C-alpha cells in the first residue's frame, strides 16, 4: 500500500460523483484504519507521510425558519431594532450596508433601497423591501430624528456601530 494508492482512492471517490465532504469523510475513515495497521506494523508509515487535504467549500448560511422569525419579532419591542432586523432579514443586506444607508436611499413608495457602493464587489445595487419591512421603516421614520442623514443611528449619536447591531 502506497501514497499513490490513497490518491487513486480519492480520485475514484470523486469519479463516483461524491461531494467533497463525503470524499473527505471516506478518506478520514481509511486513514484511521491505516493508522491502526501502522501501529500493528502491518503497513509502512510512509503511506501517511504526506497528508492528502480535500478542500470543502464553505456552506452558505441557511434562512431562518419562519416560526423563529415570528418569535424574534414578537420579543423585539424597540421600533428601530425591529426595522433593522426586518430590513436585514427581508433584503439580504449586509450589516455594513445597512449602517451606511442614508434616508434618501430609501424609497418606500417603490419598496426599494438603493445601495450605491457594494461592500464586496464595489458596485451599486437595489434591494427590494417586503411589505412588513416597509411598514417597520414607516413606523421608524415617524419616530426617528429627522436631522440625521443616516437611516439608523444610536441614541444620542449620529451613527451606530457594527458591533452593536451584530450584538442586537
PDB file of C-alpha atoms in Angstrom:
ATOM      1  CA  UNK A   1       0.000   0.000   0.000  1.00  0.00           C
ATOM      2  CA  UNK A   2       1.458   3.365  -1.078  1.00  0.00           C
ATOM      3  CA  UNK A   3       0.650   7.061  -1.062  1.00  0.00           C
ATOM      4  CA  UNK A   4      -0.335   6.736  -4.734  1.00  0.00           C
ATOM      5  CA  UNK A   5      -2.942   4.136  -3.747  1.00  0.00           C
ATOM      6  CA  UNK A   6      -4.514   6.666  -1.379  1.00  0.00           C
ATOM      7  CA  UNK A   7      -4.517   9.302  -4.118  1.00  0.00           C
ATOM      8  CA  UNK A   8      -6.121   6.799  -6.505  1.00  0.00           C
ATOM      9  CA  UNK A   9      -8.774   6.094  -3.842  1.00  0.00           C
ATOM     10  CA  UNK A  10      -9.594   9.809  -3.599  1.00  0.00           C
ATOM     11  CA  UNK A  11      -9.813  10.090  -7.394  1.00  0.00           C
ATOM     12  CA  UNK A  12     -12.118   7.067  -7.596  1.00  0.00           C
ATOM     13  CA  UNK A  13     -14.393   8.575  -4.934  1.00  0.00           C
ATOM     14  CA  UNK A  14     -14.518  11.827  -6.885  1.00  0.00           C
ATOM     15  CA  UNK A  15     -15.178   9.929 -10.124  1.00  0.00           C
ATOM     16  CA  UNK A  16     -18.154   8.278  -8.425  1.00  0.00           C
ATOM     17  CA  UNK A  17     -19.620  11.768  -8.157  1.00  0.00           C
ATOM     18  CA  UNK A  18     -19.424  12.063  -4.382  1.00  0.00           C
ATOM     19  CA  UNK A  19     -19.456  15.524  -2.865  1.00  0.00           C
ATOM     20  CA  UNK A  20     -16.178  16.863  -1.411  1.00  0.00           C
ATOM     21  CA  UNK A  21     -17.404  16.454   2.174  1.00  0.00           C
ATOM     22  CA  UNK A  22     -18.243  12.770   1.535  1.00  0.00           C
ATOM     23  CA  UNK A  23     -14.853  12.159  -0.076  1.00  0.00           C
ATOM     24  CA  UNK A  24     -13.137  13.846   2.866  1.00  0.00           C
ATOM     25  CA  UNK A  25     -15.122  11.731   5.342  1.00  0.00           C
ATOM     26  CA  UNK A  26     -14.343   8.491   3.486  1.00  0.00           C
ATOM     27  CA  UNK A  27     -10.650   9.395   3.295  1.00  0.00           C
ATOM     28  CA  UNK A  28     -10.602  10.112   7.029  1.00  0.00           C
ATOM     29  CA  UNK A  29     -12.059   6.659   7.728  1.00  0.00           C
ATOM     30  CA  UNK A  30      -9.437   4.982   5.539  1.00  0.00           C
ATOM     31  CA  UNK A  31      -6.674   6.994   7.219  1.00  0.00           C
ATOM     32  CA  UNK A  32      -7.909   5.915  10.655  1.00  0.00           C
ATOM     33  CA  UNK A  33      -7.824   2.281   9.548  1.00  0.00           C
ATOM     34  CA  UNK A  34      -4.326   2.790   8.121  1.00  0.00           C
ATOM     35  CA  UNK A  35      -3.103   4.236  11.430  1.00  0.00           C
ATOM     36  CA  UNK A  36      -4.234   1.010  13.125  1.00  0.00           C
ATOM     37  CA  UNK A  37      -2.338  -1.002  10.507  1.00  0.00           C
ATOM     38  CA  UNK A  38       0.743   1.183  11.006  1.00  0.00           C
ATOM     39  CA  UNK A  39       0.554   0.708  14.793  1.00  0.00           C
ATOM     40  CA  UNK A  40       0.376  -3.057  14.248  1.00  0.00           C
ATOM     41  CA  UNK A  41       3.367  -2.777  11.882  1.00  0.00           C
ATOM     42  CA  UNK A  42       1.347  -4.282   9.041  1.00  0.00           C
ATOM     43  CA  UNK A  43       1.736  -1.247   6.771  1.00  0.00           C
ATOM     44  CA  UNK A  44       4.651   1.177   6.414  1.00  0.00           C
ATOM     45  CA  UNK A  45       4.209   4.645   7.934  1.00  0.00           C
ATOM     46  CA  UNK A  46       5.259   6.122   4.577  1.00  0.00           C
ATOM     47  CA  UNK A  47       1.644   5.718   3.429  1.00  0.00           C
ATOM     48  CA  UNK A  48       0.549   8.639   5.619  1.00  0.00           C
ATOM     49  CA  UNK A  49       3.806  10.612   5.451  1.00  0.00           C
ATOM     50  CA  UNK A  50       2.340  13.243   3.125  1.00  0.00           C
ATOM     51  CA  UNK A  51      -1.236  14.145   4.115  1.00  0.00           C
ATOM     52  CA  UNK A  52      -3.921  14.499   1.464  1.00  0.00           C
ATOM     53  CA  UNK A  53      -6.116  17.533   2.023  1.00  0.00           C
ATOM     54  CA  UNK A  54      -9.516  17.911   0.430  1.00  0.00           C
ATOM     55  CA  UNK A  55     -10.902  21.420   0.204  1.00  0.00           C
ATOM     56  CA  UNK A  56     -14.548  21.562   1.234  1.00  0.00           C
ATOM     57  CA  UNK A  57     -16.421  24.724   0.204  1.00  0.00           C
ATOM     58  CA  UNK A  58     -17.917  26.823   2.993  1.00  0.00           C
ATOM     59  CA  UNK A  59     -21.610  26.209   3.479  1.00  0.00           C
ATOM     60  CA  UNK A  60     -23.973  29.046   2.687  1.00  0.00           C
ATOM     61  CA  UNK A  61     -25.962  30.373   5.611  1.00  0.00           C
ATOM     62  CA  UNK A  62     -29.432  28.925   5.875  1.00  0.00           C
ATOM     63  CA  UNK A  63     -32.515  31.072   6.078  1.00  0.00           C
ATOM     64  CA  UNK A  64     -34.192  31.363   9.444  1.00  0.00           C
ATOM     65  CA  UNK A  65     -37.271  29.261   9.981  1.00  0.00           C
ATOM     66  CA  UNK A  66     -40.412  31.442   9.652  1.00  0.00           C
ATOM     67  CA  UNK A  67     -41.529  30.471  13.169  1.00  0.00           C
ATOM     68  CA  UNK A  68     -38.156  31.601  14.566  1.00  0.00           C
ATOM     69  CA  UNK A  69     -38.512  34.910  12.708  1.00  0.00           C
ATOM     70  CA  UNK A  70     -42.002  35.352  14.128  1.00  0.00           C
ATOM     71  CA  UNK A  71     -40.736  34.620  17.652  1.00  0.00           C
ATOM     72  CA  UNK A  72     -37.777  37.013  17.247  1.00  0.00           C
ATOM     73  CA  UNK A  73     -40.054  39.807  16.079  1.00  0.00           C
ATOM     74  CA  UNK A  74     -42.551  39.149  18.866  1.00  0.00           C
ATOM     75  CA  UNK A  75     -39.896  39.822  21.528  1.00  0.00           C
ATOM     76  CA  UNK A  76     -38.386  42.841  19.753  1.00  0.00           C
ATOM     77  CA  UNK A  77     -40.044  45.878  21.316  1.00  0.00           C
ATOM     78  CA  UNK A  78     -37.730  48.657  20.117  1.00  0.00           C
ATOM     79  CA  UNK A  79     -39.054  50.283  16.908  1.00  0.00           C
ATOM     80  CA  UNK A  80     -35.567  50.879  15.466  1.00  0.00           C
ATOM     81  CA  UNK A  81     -34.390  47.354  16.246  1.00  0.00           C
ATOM     82  CA  UNK A  82     -37.481  45.819  14.679  1.00  0.00           C
ATOM     83  CA  UNK A  83     -36.978  47.857  11.499  1.00  0.00           C
ATOM     84  CA  UNK A  84     -33.285  46.913  11.291  1.00  0.00           C
ATOM     85  CA  UNK A  85     -33.996  43.201  11.802  1.00  0.00           C
ATOM     86  CA  UNK A  86     -36.784  43.162   9.207  1.00  0.00           C
ATOM     87  CA  UNK A  87     -34.704  45.012   6.621  1.00  0.00           C
ATOM     88  CA  UNK A  88     -31.744  42.673   7.152  1.00  0.00           C
ATOM     89  CA  UNK A  89     -33.925  39.555   7.025  1.00  0.00           C
ATOM     90  CA  UNK A  90     -36.072  40.538   4.063  1.00  0.00           C
ATOM     91  CA  UNK A  91     -33.429  42.108   1.810  1.00  0.00           C
ATOM     92  CA  UNK A  92     -30.270  40.109   2.496  1.00  0.00           C
ATOM     93  CA  UNK A  93     -28.331  43.329   3.060  1.00  0.00           C
ATOM     94  CA  UNK A  94     -25.084  43.122   4.966  1.00  0.00           C
ATOM     95  CA  UNK A  95     -24.906  44.942   8.291  1.00  0.00           C
ATOM     96  CA  UNK A  96     -22.290  47.349   6.935  1.00  0.00           C
ATOM     97  CA  UNK A  97     -24.554  48.218   4.004  1.00  0.00           C
ATOM     98  CA  UNK A  98     -27.456  48.857   6.356  1.00  0.00           C
ATOM     99  CA  UNK A  99     -25.364  51.134   8.556  1.00  0.00           C
ATOM    100  CA  UNK A 100     -24.246  53.227   5.549  1.00  0.00           C
ATOM    101  CA  UNK A 101     -27.803  53.595   4.208  1.00  0.00           C
ATOM    102  CA  UNK A 102     -28.986  57.180   4.132  1.00  0.00           C
ATOM    103  CA  UNK A 103     -32.607  58.268   4.428  1.00  0.00           C
ATOM    104  CA  UNK A 104     -32.509  59.465   0.792  1.00  0.00           C
ATOM    105  CA  UNK A 105     -31.557  55.954  -0.377  1.00  0.00           C
ATOM    106  CA  UNK A 106     -34.866  54.529   0.859  1.00  0.00           C
ATOM    107  CA  UNK A 107     -37.849  54.708  -1.498  1.00  0.00           C
ATOM    108  CA  UNK A 108     -40.807  53.286   0.403  1.00  0.00           C
ATOM    109  CA  UNK A 109     -43.328  54.092  -2.320  1.00  0.00           C
ATOM    110  CA  UNK A 110     -41.301  51.904  -4.718  1.00  0.00           C
ATOM    111  CA  UNK A 111     -40.403  49.442  -1.921  1.00  0.00           C
ATOM    112  CA  UNK A 112     -36.680  49.605  -2.565  1.00  0.00           C
ATOM    113  CA  UNK A 113     -33.360  50.734  -1.102  1.00  0.00           C
ATOM    114  CA  UNK A 114     -30.512  51.932  -3.307  1.00  0.00           C
ATOM    115  CA  UNK A 115     -27.084  50.704  -2.275  1.00  0.00           C
ATOM    116  CA  UNK A 116     -24.580  52.887  -4.053  1.00  0.00           C
ATOM    117  CA  UNK A 117     -21.333  51.022  -3.367  1.00  0.00           C
ATOM    118  CA  UNK A 118     -21.388  47.290  -2.684  1.00  0.00           C
ATOM    119  CA  UNK A 119     -19.275  46.112   0.232  1.00  0.00           C
ATOM    120  CA  UNK A 120     -17.676  43.213  -1.637  1.00  0.00           C
ATOM    121  CA  UNK A 121     -17.824  43.999  -5.326  1.00  0.00           C
ATOM    122  CA  UNK A 122     -17.690  47.798  -5.220  1.00  0.00           C
ATOM    123  CA  UNK A 123     -20.761  48.184  -7.418  1.00  0.00           C
ATOM    124  CA  UNK A 124     -24.177  49.518  -6.570  1.00  0.00           C
ATOM    125  CA  UNK A 125     -27.375  47.512  -6.427  1.00  0.00           C
ATOM    126  CA  UNK A 126     -31.019  47.767  -5.483  1.00  0.00           C
ATOM    127  CA  UNK A 127     -32.683  45.666  -2.795  1.00  0.00           C
ATOM    128  CA  UNK A 128     -36.430  45.340  -2.601  1.00  0.00           C
ATOM    129  CA  UNK A 129     -38.458  45.517   0.585  1.00  0.00           C
ATOM    130  CA  UNK A 130     -41.284  43.289   1.724  1.00  0.00           C
ATOM    131  CA  UNK A 131     -44.485  44.873   2.970  1.00  0.00           C
ATOM    132  CA  UNK A 132     -43.664  44.196   6.635  1.00  0.00           C
ATOM    133  CA  UNK A 133     -40.194  45.744   6.243  1.00  0.00           C
ATOM    134  CA  UNK A 134     -41.748  48.814   4.572  1.00  0.00           C
ATOM    135  CA  UNK A 135     -44.237  49.174   7.407  1.00  0.00           C
ATOM    136  CA  UNK A 136     -41.480  48.863  10.026  1.00  0.00           C
ATOM    137  CA  UNK A 137     -39.478  51.560   8.194  1.00  0.00           C
ATOM    138  CA  UNK A 138     -42.554  53.819   8.057  1.00  0.00           C
ATOM    139  CA  UNK A 139     -43.030  53.468  11.829  1.00  0.00           C
ATOM    140  CA  UNK A 140     -39.315  54.078  12.428  1.00  0.00           C
ATOM    141  CA  UNK A 141     -39.442  57.095  10.077  1.00  0.00           C
ATOM    142  CA  UNK A 142     -42.173  58.704  12.174  1.00  0.00           C
ATOM    143  CA  UNK A 143     -40.140  58.250  15.376  1.00  0.00           C
ATOM    144  CA  UNK A 144     -36.576  58.941  14.222  1.00  0.00           C
ATOM    145  CA  UNK A 145     -34.632  62.206  14.425  1.00  0.00           C
ATOM    146  CA  UNK A 146     -35.256  63.923  11.091  1.00  0.00           C
ATOM    147  CA  UNK A 147     -31.923  65.759  11.379  1.00  0.00           C
ATOM    148  CA  UNK A 148     -29.850  62.597  11.000  1.00  0.00           C
ATOM    149  CA  UNK A 149     -28.901  61.676   7.417  1.00  0.00           C
ATOM    150  CA  UNK A 150     -28.256  58.001   8.215  1.00  0.00           C
ATOM    151  CA  UNK A 151     -31.287  55.729   8.314  1.00  0.00           C
ATOM    152  CA  UNK A 152     -30.225  54.038  11.551  1.00  0.00           C
ATOM    153  CA  UNK A 153     -28.290  55.517  14.446  1.00  0.00           C
ATOM    154  CA  UNK A 154     -27.770  55.002  18.176  1.00  0.00           C
ATOM    155  CA  UNK A 155     -29.489  57.156  20.758  1.00  0.00           C
ATOM    156  CA  UNK A 156     -27.643  60.461  21.109  1.00  0.00           C
ATOM    157  CA  UNK A 157     -25.242  59.645  18.247  1.00  0.00           C
ATOM    158  CA  UNK A 158     -25.125  60.194  14.506  1.00  0.00           C
ATOM    159  CA  UNK A 159     -24.425  56.508  13.748  1.00  0.00           C
ATOM    160  CA  UNK A 160     -24.490  53.046  15.271  1.00  0.00           C
ATOM    161  CA  UNK A 161     -21.576  50.606  15.369  1.00  0.00           C
ATOM    162  CA  UNK A 162     -21.347  47.311  13.523  1.00  0.00           C
ATOM    163  CA  UNK A 163     -20.695  45.529  16.821  1.00  0.00           C
ATOM    164  CA  UNK A 164     -23.836  46.988  18.386  1.00  0.00           C
ATOM    165  CA  UNK A 165     -26.024  45.773  15.509  1.00  0.00           C
ATOM    166  CA  UNK A 166     -24.336  42.365  15.437  1.00  0.00           C
ATOM    167  CA  UNK A 167     -24.924  42.021  19.201  1.00  0.00           C
ATOM    168  CA  UNK A 168     -28.547  43.020  18.746  1.00  0.00           C
TER     169      UNK A 168
END
